Amino acid sequence: KAGVTQTPRYLIKTRGQQVTLSCSPISGHRSVSWYQQTPGQGLQFLFEYFSETQRNKGNFPGRFSGRQFSNSRSEMNVSTLELGDSALYLCASSFLADSYNEQFFGPGTRLTVL
Amino acid sequence: AQSVTQPDIHITVSEGASLELRCNYSYGATPYLFWYVQSPGQGLQLLLKYFSGDTLVQGIKGFEAEFKRSQSSFNLRKPSVHWSDAAEYFCAVGASTDKLIFGTGTRLQVFP
């Protein structure tokens, strides 16, 4: 069974631009979560989608948004990029949405904002 | 508030030596606890998890962890470390609203 895939793997943008990251979960998984990883803040939860509905949202500004499609694939969008948005963005999928379900992580998308 | 503390930022051990990585959590209810490992340029891989029952949990790659409610700890152990274990290790607690709350990680370096 294929793992979680994220595209693109690397991205370079400039301040003020917007970016869209994509995540394809493991086949059959309906929950997709997004995390931001930075050296200063560590791993922080962004949001979670289950069956095309946002279930939970972390403490991030409205510039960060996401959505999930009927095939469970998810995208996250960051508008008006700031230097501090440079990070590794990790996507994780699980079969169900409860917090005790094992989450399987993708390799991440490394975003650099110049 | 829920939180996870990993007091050791960086640990260095010799290959073949034993290892213990510390993790303390703060969570009001019965916690769901996880240990993940991240190799450079990779995503996170689950080593083991605790939900309930036996407080000593066995995981992959020869790792184990012990849940101690009285100490709010979930320390990761391995009796004999291999050079391929060099990576960053994250302890996490499963929270209903924040999905996974991670500690800041412990970077493990292994000397031959």
Short mmCIF file of C-alpha atoms in Angstrom, two decimals:
data_model
loop_
_atom_site.label_atom_id
_atom_site.label_comp_id
_atom_site.label_asym_id
_atom_site.label_seq_id
_atom_site.Cartn_x
_atom_site.Cartn_y
_atom_site.Cartn_z
CA LYS A 1 0.00 0.00 0.00
CA ALA A 2 1.48 3.35 -0.97
CA GLY A 3 2.30 5.77 1.82
CA VAL A 4 1.34 9.38 2.24
CA THR A 5 2.62 11.49 -0.61
CA GLN A 6 3.20 15.23 -0.59
CA THR A 7 3.88 17.51 -3.50
CA PRO A 8 5.95 19.40 -4.15
CA ARG A 9 8.82 18.31 -1.94
CA TYR A 10 10.57 21.67 -2.13
CA LEU A 11 9.25 25.13 -2.81
CA ILE A 12 10.80 28.59 -2.88
CA LYS A 13 8.56 31.64 -2.76
CA THR A 14 8.93 35.33 -2.02
CA ARG A 15 7.18 37.39 0.61
CA GLY A 16 3.64 38.31 -0.28
CA GLN A 17 3.07 35.40 -2.61
CA GLN A 18 0.71 32.54 -1.93
CA VAL A 19 1.38 28.82 -2.04
CA THR A 20 -0.64 25.61 -2.27
CA LEU A 21 0.65 22.31 -0.94
CA SER A 22 -0.89 18.94 -1.74
CA CYS A 23 -1.24 15.73 0.24
CA SER A 24 -2.51 12.34 -0.88
CA PRO A 25 -3.34 10.09 2.06
CA ILE A 26 -2.98 6.35 2.27
CA SER A 27 -5.75 4.64 0.36
CA GLY A 28 -8.79 4.23 2.58
CA HIS A 29 -7.75 6.87 5.09
CA ARG A 30 -10.30 9.63 5.52
CA SER A 31 -8.56 11.86 8.02
CA VAL A 32 -5.80 14.22 6.98
CA SER A 33 -3.91 16.47 9.38
CA TRP A 34 -1.34 19.15 8.67
CA TYR A 35 1.59 20.17 10.85
CA GLN A 36 4.20 22.89 10.60
CA GLN A 37 7.74 22.07 11.74
CA THR A 38 10.25 24.83 12.42
CA PRO A 39 13.48 24.88 14.45
CA GLY A 40 12.08 27.52 16.78
CA GLN A 41 8.53 26.30 17.37
CA GLY A 42 8.92 22.59 16.72
CA LEU A 43 5.97 20.61 15.43
CA GLN A 44 2.67 22.45 15.57
CA PHE A 45 -0.77 21.29 14.53
CA LEU A 46 -2.37 23.33 11.76
CA PHE A 47 -5.69 21.65 11.03
CA GLU A 48 -7.43 18.38 10.42
CA TYR A 49 -9.94 17.32 7.80
CA PHE A 50 -12.25 14.34 7.85
CA SER A 51 -14.71 13.53 5.10
CA GLU A 52 -14.20 16.97 3.52
CA THR A 53 -14.96 18.82 6.79
CA GLN A 54 -12.50 20.68 8.95
CA ARG A 55 -12.72 19.10 12.40
CA ASN A 56 -10.01 20.88 14.29
CA LYS A 57 -7.83 23.91 13.80
CA GLY A 58 -4.64 24.92 15.53
CA ASN A 59 -3.58 28.39 16.57
CA PHE A 60 -2.55 29.81 13.21
CA PRO A 61 -3.67 32.98 11.45
CA GLY A 62 -6.37 32.95 8.79
CA ARG A 63 -3.71 33.11 6.08
CA PHE A 64 -3.43 29.37 6.57
CA SER A 65 -6.32 27.45 5.10
CA GLY A 66 -7.04 24.04 3.76
CA ARG A 67 -9.56 21.80 2.17
CA GLN A 68 -10.21 18.16 1.49
CA PHE A 69 -11.66 16.62 -1.60
CA SER A 70 -14.07 13.72 -1.96
CA ASN A 71 -11.16 11.34 -2.65
CA SER A 72 -9.62 12.42 0.70
CA ARG A 73 -6.76 14.28 -0.95
CA SER A 74 -6.06 17.52 0.86
CA GLU A 75 -4.53 20.85 0.03
CA MET A 76 -3.32 23.59 2.28
CA ASN A 77 -2.91 27.18 1.17
CA VAL A 78 -0.87 29.95 2.69
CA SER A 79 -1.57 33.45 1.43
CA THR A 80 0.54 36.58 1.78
CA LEU A 81 3.64 34.62 2.70
CA GLU A 82 5.91 35.89 5.45
CA LEU A 83 9.53 34.97 6.15
CA GLY A 84 8.39 33.13 9.26
CA ASP A 85 6.32 30.74 7.17
CA SER A 86 9.52 29.02 6.07
CA ALA A 87 9.13 25.53 7.45
CA LEU A 88 8.67 21.86 6.75
CA TYR A 89 4.97 21.18 6.29
CA LEU A 90 3.98 17.66 7.16
CA CYS A 91 0.80 15.90 6.26
CA ALA A 92 -0.47 12.88 8.15
CA SER A 93 -3.33 10.54 7.43
CA SER A 94 -5.28 8.12 9.56
CA PHE A 95 -8.21 5.82 9.02
CA LEU A 96 -10.41 7.55 11.55
CA ALA A 97 -10.28 10.97 13.12
CA ASP A 98 -9.89 10.14 16.80
CA SER A 99 -6.64 11.15 18.44
CA TYR A 100 -5.72 7.58 19.33
CA ASN A 101 -5.61 6.54 15.71
CA GLU A 102 -2.12 6.06 14.39
CA GLN A 103 -1.14 8.82 12.02
CA PHE A 104 1.06 8.07 9.06
CA PHE A 105 3.24 10.96 7.99
CA GLY A 106 4.39 11.99 4.57
CA PRO A 107 7.94 13.19 3.82
CA GLY A 108 6.89 16.82 3.99
CA THR A 109 7.13 19.88 1.78
CA ARG A 110 10.04 22.19 2.55
CA LEU A 111 8.88 25.77 1.98
CA THR A 112 11.42 28.56 1.85
CA VAL A 113 10.19 32.15 1.81
CA LEU A 114 12.69 34.75 0.61
CA ALA B 1 -3.01 23.14 29.17
CA GLN B 2 -1.76 20.01 27.49
CA SER B 3 1.97 19.88 26.92
CA VAL B 4 4.86 17.53 26.35
CA THR B 5 8.37 18.11 27.65
CA GLN B 6 11.50 16.43 26.39
CA PRO B 7 14.22 17.74 28.68
CA ASP B 8 17.16 16.52 26.62
CA ILE B 9 17.74 18.42 23.39
CA HIS B 10 20.75 16.38 22.34
CA ILE B 11 22.06 13.01 23.51
CA THR B 12 25.22 11.25 22.42
CA VAL B 13 25.81 7.55 23.05
CA SER B 14 28.27 4.94 21.86
CA GLU B 15 27.07 2.17 19.62
CA GLY B 16 26.01 -0.80 21.76
CA ALA B 17 25.26 1.32 24.79
CA SER B 18 21.81 1.52 26.33
CA LEU B 19 19.54 4.48 25.72
CA GLU B 20 16.80 6.26 27.60
CA LEU B 21 15.02 9.31 26.22
CA ARG B 22 12.85 11.21 28.66
CA CYS B 23 9.34 12.47 28.10
CA ASN B 24 6.97 14.15 30.54
CA TYR B 25 3.43 15.15 29.69
CA SER B 26 0.68 17.28 31.09
CA TYR B 27 -2.80 16.16 30.20
CA GLY B 28 -6.00 16.12 32.21
CA ALA B 29 -7.50 12.88 31.02
CA THR B 30 -6.05 9.47 30.25
CA PRO B 31 -3.39 10.24 27.68
CA TYR B 32 -2.74 8.59 24.39
CA LEU B 33 1.06 8.64 24.13
CA PHE B 34 3.30 8.17 21.14
CA TRP B 35 6.96 8.11 20.21
CA TYR B 36 7.95 9.06 16.68
CA VAL B 37 11.34 9.07 14.98
CA GLN B 38 12.43 11.41 12.21
CA SER B 39 15.49 10.80 10.08
CA PRO B 40 17.01 13.73 8.16
CA GLY B 41 14.83 14.79 5.26
CA GLN B 42 12.13 12.33 6.21
CA GLY B 43 8.70 12.42 7.73
CA LEU B 44 7.87 10.94 11.10
CA GLN B 45 7.65 7.21 11.72
CA LEU B 46 5.72 5.77 14.65
CA LEU B 47 7.90 3.74 17.03
CA LEU B 48 5.26 2.80 19.59
CA LYS B 49 2.09 3.97 21.28
CA TYR B 50 0.30 3.65 24.62
CA PHE B 51 -3.44 3.79 25.02
CA SER B 52 -4.21 1.66 28.06
CA GLY B 53 -3.36 -1.62 29.72
CA ASP B 54 0.16 -2.87 30.17
CA THR B 55 2.36 0.09 31.03
CA LEU B 56 5.40 -1.36 29.26
CA VAL B 57 4.95 -1.02 25.53
CA GLN B 58 7.05 -2.70 22.88
CA GLY B 59 7.67 -1.00 19.57
CA ILE B 60 9.56 -1.42 16.36
CA LYS B 61 13.34 -1.49 15.97
CA GLY B 62 13.82 -2.88 19.48
CA PHE B 63 12.42 0.16 21.31
CA GLU B 64 10.20 0.05 24.36
CA ALA B 65 8.60 2.68 26.56
CA GLU B 66 7.14 2.66 30.03
CA PHE B 67 4.12 4.70 31.06
CA LYS B 68 4.29 5.95 34.64
CA ARG B 69 1.13 7.80 35.59
CA SER B 70 2.50 8.90 38.98
CA GLN B 71 5.43 10.63 37.29
CA SER B 72 3.54 11.74 34.17
CA SER B 73 6.32 10.17 32.16
CA PHE B 74 6.64 8.00 29.07
CA ASN B 75 10.35 7.35 28.63
CA LEU B 76 11.73 5.56 25.59
CA ARG B 77 14.41 2.91 26.03
CA LYS B 78 16.58 0.66 23.96
CA PRO B 79 19.06 -1.82 25.47
CA SER B 80 21.67 -1.57 22.71
CA VAL B 81 21.83 1.32 20.27
CA HIS B 82 22.82 0.87 16.63
CA TRP B 83 24.42 3.55 14.45
CA SER B 84 21.25 3.59 12.33
CA ASP B 85 19.28 4.81 15.35
CA ALA B 86 20.81 8.27 14.98
CA ALA B 87 17.83 10.54 14.33
CA GLU B 88 15.47 12.92 16.10
CA TYR B 89 12.92 11.46 18.46
CA PHE B 90 9.61 13.05 19.32
CA CYS B 91 7.24 12.24 22.13
CA ALA B 92 3.60 13.21 21.56
CA VAL B 93 0.27 13.12 23.34
CA GLY B 94 -2.98 12.65 21.48
CA ALA B 95 -5.42 15.44 22.27
CA SER B 96 -8.97 15.65 21.01
CA THR B 97 -8.65 19.20 19.77
CA ASP B 98 -5.05 19.46 18.70
CA LYS B 99 -4.63 16.03 17.25
CA LEU B 100 -1.03 15.46 18.34
CA ILE B 101 0.90 17.70 20.71
CA PHE B 102 4.60 17.14 20.24
CA GLY B 103 7.57 17.68 22.46
CA THR B 104 10.50 19.67 21.12
CA GLY B 105 12.41 16.53 20.22
CA THR B 106 15.68 14.89 21.24
CA ARG B 107 18.45 14.56 18.71
CA LEU B 108 20.34 11.31 19.14
CA GLN B 109 23.91 11.00 17.96
CA VAL B 110 25.61 7.59 17.94
CA PHE B 111 29.37 7.20 18.00
CA PRO B 112 30.99 4.01 16.66
#
